[in-house]
Amino acid sequence: MKAVAAKRRRFGYRRIGVMLERKGTIMNHKKLYRLYTEEKLGVRRRRGRKRARGSRTPMPDALRPGERWSLDFLSDTFGASHRFRILAVNEDCCRENLCLMADTSISGARVARELDALVRVYGKPASIVSDNGTEFTSRAILKWANDNNVEWHYIDPGKPQQNAFIESFNGSLRDELLNEEMFDNLDDARRKLALWRYGYNNVRPHSSLGNQTPAEARRTLEQFEGSAPGALAQNETGDYENQTRRLSL
């Protein structure tokens, strides 16, 4: 049933039942509807503009590092009111920020290239959560998700609380950096974002993690499960400034 629903996104349970009968699986309509609702495969009535639907399966919980990433955009200004955008990518289990990429324009293809770079460093996530912004529903992103076999979950329009982890992160970034600093140019913004990102991941205590940093929480979980690559399981070395010089947005 789930395989048919994934392929035929707009089919209700009756049509799915017909498709199953063609494959030799016959069940009465009450059992069919019960399984259909238990798997949460219901088709919602479309309203407004056409949007990418993403996966129809329930959003999985982030129980282990790397299981689920969250993406979102922020915006700010530098110089004489020149606007720039920031792509934020977070790992939801340990609240670790994987990317703060700033530029004056960020397309869906640029997001896909950044995801490729992150996968090479952190491995491929099981799922990704985002809103229905044009960059995240572009052909480039839909192709990337399909080619990499990553489930992409889109939150409902007007319900940012469905992507609560990245929304909380956005509030911290704006409160602690964007509202506190003036940026001279794009390079200055990138430098300050890199410094703040290092502090967020390696210095700032997080109450939701028992006052651990995201880096400490990730190492603890990976070592406990015995799945940590050697490079990730090592402790941080060197002073703060030396670490930040090696950061890449």
PDB file of C-alpha atoms in Angstrom:
ATOM      1  CA  MET A   1       0.000   0.000   0.000  1.00  0.00           C
ATOM      2  CA  LYS A   2       2.784   2.414   0.917  1.00  0.00           C
ATOM      3  CA  ALA A   3       4.581   1.656  -2.352  1.00  0.00           C
ATOM      4  CA  VAL A   4       1.441   2.411  -4.382  1.00  0.00           C
ATOM      5  CA  ALA A   5       0.761   5.608  -2.378  1.00  0.00           C
ATOM      6  CA  ALA A   6       4.340   6.803  -2.885  1.00  0.00           C
ATOM      7  CA  LYS A   7       4.034   6.333  -6.657  1.00  0.00           C
ATOM      8  CA  ARG A   8       0.423   7.580  -6.992  1.00  0.00           C
ATOM      9  CA  ARG A   9       0.422  10.568  -4.665  1.00  0.00           C
ATOM     10  CA  ARG A  10      -3.165  11.692  -5.356  1.00  0.00           C
ATOM     11  CA  PHE A  11      -4.833   8.270  -5.088  1.00  0.00           C
ATOM     12  CA  GLY A  12      -7.286   7.746  -2.240  1.00  0.00           C
ATOM     13  CA  TYR A  13      -7.760   4.451  -0.439  1.00  0.00           C
ATOM     14  CA  ARG A  14     -10.382   3.145  -2.897  1.00  0.00           C
ATOM     15  CA  ARG A  15      -8.116   3.567  -5.932  1.00  0.00           C
ATOM     16  CA  ILE A  16      -5.194   2.134  -3.975  1.00  0.00           C
ATOM     17  CA  GLY A  17      -7.430  -0.864  -3.173  1.00  0.00           C
ATOM     18  CA  VAL A  18      -8.118  -1.378  -6.880  1.00  0.00           C
ATOM     19  CA  MET A  19      -4.391  -1.224  -7.617  1.00  0.00           C
ATOM     20  CA  LEU A  20      -3.723  -3.798  -4.878  1.00  0.00           C
ATOM     21  CA  GLU A  21      -6.452  -6.094  -6.274  1.00  0.00           C
ATOM     22  CA  ARG A  22      -4.711  -6.014  -9.650  1.00  0.00           C
ATOM     23  CA  LYS A  23      -1.604  -7.325  -7.904  1.00  0.00           C
ATOM     24  CA  GLY A  24      -3.554 -10.111  -6.186  1.00  0.00           C
ATOM     25  CA  THR A  25      -4.011  -8.511  -2.739  1.00  0.00           C
ATOM     26  CA  ILE A  26      -7.712  -8.417  -1.829  1.00  0.00           C
ATOM     27  CA  MET A  27      -9.183  -7.058   1.404  1.00  0.00           C
ATOM     28  CA  ASN A  28     -12.526  -5.572   2.431  1.00  0.00           C
ATOM     29  CA  HIS A  29     -12.931  -1.807   2.389  1.00  0.00           C
ATOM     30  CA  LYS A  30     -13.038  -1.441   6.195  1.00  0.00           C
ATOM     31  CA  LYS A  31      -9.661  -3.107   6.688  1.00  0.00           C
ATOM     32  CA  LEU A  32      -8.264  -1.195   3.724  1.00  0.00           C
ATOM     33  CA  TYR A  33      -9.390   2.146   5.177  1.00  0.00           C
ATOM     34  CA  ARG A  34      -8.068   1.269   8.649  1.00  0.00           C
ATOM     35  CA  LEU A  35      -4.597   0.459   7.289  1.00  0.00           C
ATOM     36  CA  TYR A  36      -4.736   3.549   5.068  1.00  0.00           C
ATOM     37  CA  THR A  37      -5.417   5.848   8.039  1.00  0.00           C
ATOM     38  CA  GLU A  38      -2.932   4.074  10.340  1.00  0.00           C
ATOM     39  CA  GLU A  39      -0.166   4.698   7.792  1.00  0.00           C
ATOM     40  CA  LYS A  40      -1.295   8.354   7.507  1.00  0.00           C
ATOM     41  CA  LEU A  41      -1.560   8.216   3.733  1.00  0.00           C
ATOM     42  CA  GLY A  42      -4.602  10.479   3.509  1.00  0.00           C
ATOM     43  CA  VAL A  43      -4.694  12.910   0.574  1.00  0.00           C
ATOM     44  CA  ARG A  44      -5.321  16.512   1.574  1.00  0.00           C
ATOM     45  CA  ARG A  45      -7.409  18.804  -0.599  1.00  0.00           C
ATOM     46  CA  ARG A  46      -5.155  21.130  -2.559  1.00  0.00           C
ATOM     47  CA  ARG A  47      -5.526  24.851  -2.000  1.00  0.00           C
ATOM     48  CA  GLY A  48      -3.630  27.776  -3.461  1.00  0.00           C
ATOM     49  CA  ARG A  49      -0.545  27.450  -5.642  1.00  0.00           C
ATOM     50  CA  LYS A  50       0.961  24.140  -6.627  1.00  0.00           C
ATOM     51  CA  ARG A  51       3.632  23.018  -4.187  1.00  0.00           C
ATOM     52  CA  ALA A  52       6.038  20.129  -3.993  1.00  0.00           C
ATOM     53  CA  ARG A  53       4.496  17.533  -1.727  1.00  0.00           C
ATOM     54  CA  GLY A  54       7.615  15.723  -0.588  1.00  0.00           C
ATOM     55  CA  SER A  55       7.238  12.449   1.296  1.00  0.00           C
ATOM     56  CA  ARG A  56       3.764  11.313   2.400  1.00  0.00           C
ATOM     57  CA  THR A  57       5.150   9.217   5.259  1.00  0.00           C
ATOM     58  CA  PRO A  58       5.081  10.662   8.829  1.00  0.00           C
ATOM     59  CA  MET A  59       8.082  12.795   9.743  1.00  0.00           C
ATOM     60  CA  PRO A  60      10.587  10.531  11.558  1.00  0.00           C
ATOM     61  CA  ASP A  61      11.972  11.444  14.970  1.00  0.00           C
ATOM     62  CA  ALA A  62      15.634  12.476  15.162  1.00  0.00           C
ATOM     63  CA  LEU A  63      16.891   9.829  17.611  1.00  0.00           C
ATOM     64  CA  ARG A  64      20.462   9.493  16.318  1.00  0.00           C
ATOM     65  CA  PRO A  65      22.987  11.913  14.830  1.00  0.00           C
ATOM     66  CA  GLY A  66      22.481  12.333  11.108  1.00  0.00           C
ATOM     67  CA  GLU A  67      18.938  10.971  10.948  1.00  0.00           C
ATOM     68  CA  ARG A  68      17.238  14.294  10.204  1.00  0.00           C
ATOM     69  CA  TRP A  69      18.442  17.680   8.957  1.00  0.00           C
ATOM     70  CA  SER A  70      16.461  20.938   8.982  1.00  0.00           C
ATOM     71  CA  LEU A  71      16.930  23.750   6.463  1.00  0.00           C
ATOM     72  CA  ASP A  72      15.788  27.370   6.428  1.00  0.00           C
ATOM     73  CA  PHE A  73      16.744  30.823   5.160  1.00  0.00           C
ATOM     74  CA  LEU A  74      17.387  34.044   7.061  1.00  0.00           C
ATOM     75  CA  SER A  75      18.132  37.482   5.676  1.00  0.00           C
ATOM     76  CA  ASP A  76      20.007  40.598   6.821  1.00  0.00           C
ATOM     77  CA  THR A  77      21.798  43.627   5.371  1.00  0.00           C
ATOM     78  CA  PHE A  78      25.339  44.946   5.044  1.00  0.00           C
ATOM     79  CA  GLY A  79      26.767  48.306   3.987  1.00  0.00           C
ATOM     80  CA  ALA A  80      24.205  50.739   2.615  1.00  0.00           C
ATOM     81  CA  SER A  81      21.196  48.421   2.992  1.00  0.00           C
ATOM     82  CA  HIS A  82      22.526  45.697   0.684  1.00  0.00           C
ATOM     83  CA  ARG A  83      20.491  42.615   1.473  1.00  0.00           C
ATOM     84  CA  PHE A  84      21.990  39.136   1.735  1.00  0.00           C
ATOM     85  CA  ARG A  85      20.600  35.717   2.588  1.00  0.00           C
ATOM     86  CA  ILE A  86      21.831  32.957   4.899  1.00  0.00           C
ATOM     87  CA  LEU A  87      21.198  29.253   4.341  1.00  0.00           C
ATOM     88  CA  ALA A  88      21.126  27.423   7.688  1.00  0.00           C
ATOM     89  CA  VAL A  89      21.413  23.626   7.856  1.00  0.00           C
ATOM     90  CA  ASN A  90      21.014  21.951  11.254  1.00  0.00           C
ATOM     91  CA  GLU A  91      21.274  18.372  12.510  1.00  0.00           C
ATOM     92  CA  ASP A  92      18.196  17.930  14.698  1.00  0.00           C
ATOM     93  CA  CYS A  93      19.292  15.212  17.130  1.00  0.00           C
ATOM     94  CA  CYS A  94      22.285  17.086  18.576  1.00  0.00           C
ATOM     95  CA  ARG A  95      21.151  20.604  17.541  1.00  0.00           C
ATOM     96  CA  GLU A  96      24.433  21.014  15.658  1.00  0.00           C
ATOM     97  CA  ASN A  97      24.681  23.656  12.953  1.00  0.00           C
ATOM     98  CA  LEU A  98      26.253  22.132   9.842  1.00  0.00           C
ATOM     99  CA  CYS A  99      26.228  25.182   7.585  1.00  0.00           C
ATOM    100  CA  LEU A 100      25.754  28.952   7.603  1.00  0.00           C
ATOM    101  CA  MET A 101      26.228  29.926   3.971  1.00  0.00           C
ATOM    102  CA  ALA A 102      25.798  33.625   3.155  1.00  0.00           C
ATOM    103  CA  ASP A 103      25.396  35.216  -0.278  1.00  0.00           C
ATOM    104  CA  THR A 104      23.390  37.893  -2.024  1.00  0.00           C
ATOM    105  CA  SER A 105      21.461  35.259  -4.010  1.00  0.00           C
ATOM    106  CA  ILE A 106      21.008  31.546  -3.286  1.00  0.00           C
ATOM    107  CA  SER A 107      19.229  29.360  -5.844  1.00  0.00           C
ATOM    108  CA  GLY A 108      17.929  25.816  -5.530  1.00  0.00           C
ATOM    109  CA  ALA A 109      20.925  24.563  -7.530  1.00  0.00           C
ATOM    110  CA  ARG A 110      23.261  26.315  -5.070  1.00  0.00           C
ATOM    111  CA  VAL A 111      21.456  24.644  -2.155  1.00  0.00           C
ATOM    112  CA  ALA A 112      21.876  21.254  -3.858  1.00  0.00           C
ATOM    113  CA  ARG A 113      25.627  21.833  -4.292  1.00  0.00           C
ATOM    114  CA  GLU A 114      25.938  22.811  -0.625  1.00  0.00           C
ATOM    115  CA  LEU A 115      24.088  19.642   0.404  1.00  0.00           C
ATOM    116  CA  ASP A 116      26.498  17.571  -1.701  1.00  0.00           C
ATOM    117  CA  ALA A 117      29.416  19.160   0.159  1.00  0.00           C
ATOM    118  CA  LEU A 118      27.796  18.496   3.557  1.00  0.00           C
ATOM    119  CA  VAL A 119      27.086  14.855   2.682  1.00  0.00           C
ATOM    120  CA  ARG A 120      30.772  14.353   1.897  1.00  0.00           C
ATOM    121  CA  VAL A 121      31.662  15.619   5.398  1.00  0.00           C
ATOM    122  CA  TYR A 122      28.814  14.357   7.603  1.00  0.00           C
ATOM    123  CA  GLY A 123      27.273  11.530   5.599  1.00  0.00           C
ATOM    124  CA  LYS A 124      23.805  11.371   4.064  1.00  0.00           C
ATOM    125  CA  PRO A 125      20.778  12.108   6.300  1.00  0.00           C
ATOM    126  CA  ALA A 126      17.749   9.821   6.315  1.00  0.00           C
ATOM    127  CA  SER A 127      15.413  12.803   5.901  1.00  0.00           C
ATOM    128  CA  ILE A 128      15.359  16.575   5.495  1.00  0.00           C
ATOM    129  CA  VAL A 129      12.711  19.038   6.710  1.00  0.00           C
ATOM    130  CA  SER A 130      12.049  22.476   5.213  1.00  0.00           C
ATOM    131  CA  ASP A 131       9.297  24.908   4.334  1.00  0.00           C
ATOM    132  CA  ASN A 132       7.780  25.272   0.866  1.00  0.00           C
ATOM    133  CA  GLY A 133      10.069  28.090  -0.281  1.00  0.00           C
ATOM    134  CA  THR A 134      10.810  28.259  -3.998  1.00  0.00           C
ATOM    135  CA  GLU A 135      14.436  27.196  -3.516  1.00  0.00           C
ATOM    136  CA  PHE A 136      13.408  24.054  -1.615  1.00  0.00           C
ATOM    137  CA  THR A 137      10.706  23.102  -4.137  1.00  0.00           C
ATOM    138  CA  SER A 138      12.864  23.739  -7.207  1.00  0.00           C
ATOM    139  CA  ARG A 139      13.641  21.071  -9.802  1.00  0.00           C
ATOM    140  CA  ALA A 140      17.254  20.978  -8.602  1.00  0.00           C
ATOM    141  CA  ILE A 141      16.222  20.054  -5.039  1.00  0.00           C
ATOM    142  CA  LEU A 142      13.594  17.515  -6.126  1.00  0.00           C
ATOM    143  CA  LYS A 143      16.207  15.868  -8.355  1.00  0.00           C
ATOM    144  CA  TRP A 144      18.798  15.907  -5.557  1.00  0.00           C
ATOM    145  CA  ALA A 145      16.408  14.246  -3.090  1.00  0.00           C
ATOM    146  CA  ASN A 146      15.450  11.597  -5.651  1.00  0.00           C
ATOM    147  CA  ASP A 147      19.048  10.891  -6.755  1.00  0.00           C
ATOM    148  CA  ASN A 148      20.260  10.605  -3.140  1.00  0.00           C
ATOM    149  CA  ASN A 149      17.207   8.652  -1.907  1.00  0.00           C
ATOM    150  CA  VAL A 150      16.567  11.175   0.896  1.00  0.00           C
ATOM    151  CA  GLU A 151      13.010  11.722   2.139  1.00  0.00           C
ATOM    152  CA  TRP A 152      12.196  15.445   1.951  1.00  0.00           C
ATOM    153  CA  HIS A 153       9.399  16.561   4.263  1.00  0.00           C
ATOM    154  CA  TYR A 154       7.699  19.919   3.642  1.00  0.00           C
ATOM    155  CA  ILE A 155       5.945  21.567   6.572  1.00  0.00           C
ATOM    156  CA  ASP A 156       2.432  22.923   6.090  1.00  0.00           C
ATOM    157  CA  PRO A 157       2.280  26.550   4.858  1.00  0.00           C
ATOM    158  CA  GLY A 158       2.015  29.015   7.727  1.00  0.00           C
ATOM    159  CA  LYS A 159       3.059  26.468  10.390  1.00  0.00           C
ATOM    160  CA  PRO A 160       6.751  27.101  11.187  1.00  0.00           C
ATOM    161  CA  GLN A 161       6.284  25.273  14.517  1.00  0.00           C
ATOM    162  CA  GLN A 162       6.397  22.026  12.520  1.00  0.00           C
ATOM    163  CA  ASN A 163      10.087  22.781  11.971  1.00  0.00           C
ATOM    164  CA  ALA A 164      10.651  23.872  15.557  1.00  0.00           C
ATOM    165  CA  PHE A 165      14.368  23.053  15.866  1.00  0.00           C
ATOM    166  CA  ILE A 166      15.470  25.306  13.008  1.00  0.00           C
ATOM    167  CA  GLU A 167      13.061  28.044  14.134  1.00  0.00           C
ATOM    168  CA  SER A 168      14.642  27.985  17.608  1.00  0.00           C
ATOM    169  CA  PHE A 169      18.086  28.134  16.018  1.00  0.00           C
ATOM    170  CA  ASN A 170      17.032  31.089  13.841  1.00  0.00           C
ATOM    171  CA  GLY A 171      15.894  32.961  16.955  1.00  0.00           C
ATOM    172  CA  SER A 172      19.256  32.388  18.656  1.00  0.00           C
ATOM    173  CA  LEU A 173      21.204  33.456  15.570  1.00  0.00           C
ATOM    174  CA  ARG A 174      19.204  36.638  15.160  1.00  0.00           C
ATOM    175  CA  ASP A 175      19.211  37.506  18.869  1.00  0.00           C
ATOM    176  CA  GLU A 176      22.911  36.770  19.511  1.00  0.00           C
ATOM    177  CA  LEU A 177      24.476  37.902  16.228  1.00  0.00           C
ATOM    178  CA  LEU A 178      22.322  39.506  13.538  1.00  0.00           C
ATOM    179  CA  ASN A 179      20.699  42.009  15.914  1.00  0.00           C
ATOM    180  CA  GLU A 180      23.998  42.710  17.683  1.00  0.00           C
ATOM    181  CA  GLU A 181      26.452  43.208  14.808  1.00  0.00           C
ATOM    182  CA  MET A 182      26.835  45.600  11.868  1.00  0.00           C
ATOM    183  CA  PHE A 183      28.275  44.023   8.717  1.00  0.00           C
ATOM    184  CA  ASP A 184      30.589  46.093   6.511  1.00  0.00           C
ATOM    185  CA  ASN A 185      30.362  43.770   3.517  1.00  0.00           C
ATOM    186  CA  LEU A 186      29.614  40.161   2.599  1.00  0.00           C
ATOM    187  CA  ASP A 187      33.072  38.923   3.597  1.00  0.00           C
ATOM    188  CA  ASP A 188      32.675  40.550   7.016  1.00  0.00           C
ATOM    189  CA  ALA A 189      29.282  38.863   7.435  1.00  0.00           C
ATOM    190  CA  ARG A 190      30.764  35.463   6.499  1.00  0.00           C
ATOM    191  CA  ARG A 191      33.633  35.886   8.961  1.00  0.00           C
ATOM    192  CA  LYS A 192      31.322  36.808  11.838  1.00  0.00           C
ATOM    193  CA  LEU A 193      28.935  33.984  10.981  1.00  0.00           C
ATOM    194  CA  ALA A 194      31.831  31.492  11.062  1.00  0.00           C
ATOM    195  CA  LEU A 195      32.972  32.732  14.488  1.00  0.00           C
ATOM    196  CA  TRP A 196      29.437  32.584  15.878  1.00  0.00           C
ATOM    197  CA  ARG A 197      28.876  29.127  14.384  1.00  0.00           C
ATOM    198  CA  TYR A 198      31.993  27.770  16.093  1.00  0.00           C
ATOM    199  CA  GLY A 199      30.863  29.173  19.442  1.00  0.00           C
ATOM    200  CA  TYR A 200      27.336  27.808  18.976  1.00  0.00           C
ATOM    201  CA  ASN A 201      28.584  24.270  18.240  1.00  0.00           C
ATOM    202  CA  ASN A 202      31.544  24.086  20.632  1.00  0.00           C
ATOM    203  CA  VAL A 203      31.148  26.652  23.432  1.00  0.00           C
ATOM    204  CA  ARG A 204      27.502  27.635  23.978  1.00  0.00           C
ATOM    205  CA  PRO A 205      25.651  25.347  26.475  1.00  0.00           C
ATOM    206  CA  HIS A 206      22.240  24.097  25.340  1.00  0.00           C
ATOM    207  CA  SER A 207      19.616  23.475  28.000  1.00  0.00           C
ATOM    208  CA  SER A 208      17.855  20.892  25.788  1.00  0.00           C
ATOM    209  CA  LEU A 209      21.100  18.874  25.753  1.00  0.00           C
ATOM    210  CA  GLY A 210      21.651  18.974  29.514  1.00  0.00           C
ATOM    211  CA  ASN A 211      23.876  22.063  29.086  1.00  0.00           C
ATOM    212  CA  GLN A 212      26.221  20.195  26.761  1.00  0.00           C
ATOM    213  CA  THR A 213      27.381  21.742  23.504  1.00  0.00           C
ATOM    214  CA  PRO A 214      26.135  20.150  20.249  1.00  0.00           C
ATOM    215  CA  ALA A 215      29.642  18.851  19.522  1.00  0.00           C
ATOM    216  CA  GLU A 216      29.824  17.195  22.971  1.00  0.00           C
ATOM    217  CA  ALA A 217      26.356  15.673  22.556  1.00  0.00           C
ATOM    218  CA  ARG A 218      27.258  14.245  19.131  1.00  0.00           C
ATOM    219  CA  ARG A 219      30.504  12.709  20.384  1.00  0.00           C
ATOM    220  CA  THR A 220      28.720  11.215  23.397  1.00  0.00           C
ATOM    221  CA  LEU A 221      26.012   9.585  21.268  1.00  0.00           C
ATOM    222  CA  GLU A 222      28.382   8.338  18.592  1.00  0.00           C
ATOM    223  CA  GLN A 223      30.823   6.854  21.094  1.00  0.00           C
ATOM    224  CA  PHE A 224      27.964   5.258  23.062  1.00  0.00           C
ATOM    225  CA  GLU A 225      26.630   3.588  19.907  1.00  0.00           C
ATOM    226  CA  GLY A 226      30.100   2.702  18.656  1.00  0.00           C
ATOM    227  CA  SER A 227      29.417   4.359  15.313  1.00  0.00           C
ATOM    228  CA  ALA A 228      31.700   7.361  15.481  1.00  0.00           C
ATOM    229  CA  PRO A 229      34.304   7.730  12.715  1.00  0.00           C
ATOM    230  CA  GLY A 230      37.718   8.328  14.280  1.00  0.00           C
ATOM    231  CA  ALA A 231      37.905  11.940  13.156  1.00  0.00           C
ATOM    232  CA  LEU A 232      34.522  12.766  14.703  1.00  0.00           C
ATOM    233  CA  ALA A 233      35.227  11.005  17.978  1.00  0.00           C
ATOM    234  CA  GLN A 234      38.374  13.000  18.754  1.00  0.00           C
ATOM    235  CA  ASN A 235      38.310  15.931  21.153  1.00  0.00           C
ATOM    236  CA  GLU A 236      38.707  19.434  19.845  1.00  0.00           C
ATOM    237  CA  THR A 237      42.304  20.735  19.945  1.00  0.00           C
ATOM    238  CA  GLY A 238      43.912  24.122  19.477  1.00  0.00           C
ATOM    239  CA  ASP A 239      42.817  27.523  20.610  1.00  0.00           C
ATOM    240  CA  TYR A 240      39.657  29.307  19.555  1.00  0.00           C
ATOM    241  CA  GLU A 241      41.197  31.547  16.920  1.00  0.00           C
ATOM    242  CA  ASN A 242      43.072  28.691  15.231  1.00  0.00           C
ATOM    243  CA  GLN A 243      39.861  26.696  15.020  1.00  0.00           C
ATOM    244  CA  THR A 244      37.886  29.544  13.457  1.00  0.00           C
ATOM    245  CA  ARG A 245      40.527  30.160  10.773  1.00  0.00           C
ATOM    246  CA  ARG A 246      39.843  26.643   9.456  1.00  0.00           C
ATOM    247  CA  LEU A 247      36.074  27.047   9.331  1.00  0.00           C
ATOM    248  CA  SER A 248      34.390  27.082   5.947  1.00  0.00           C
ATOM    249  CA  LEU A 249      30.911  28.326   5.283  1.00  0.00           C
TER     250      LEU A 249
END
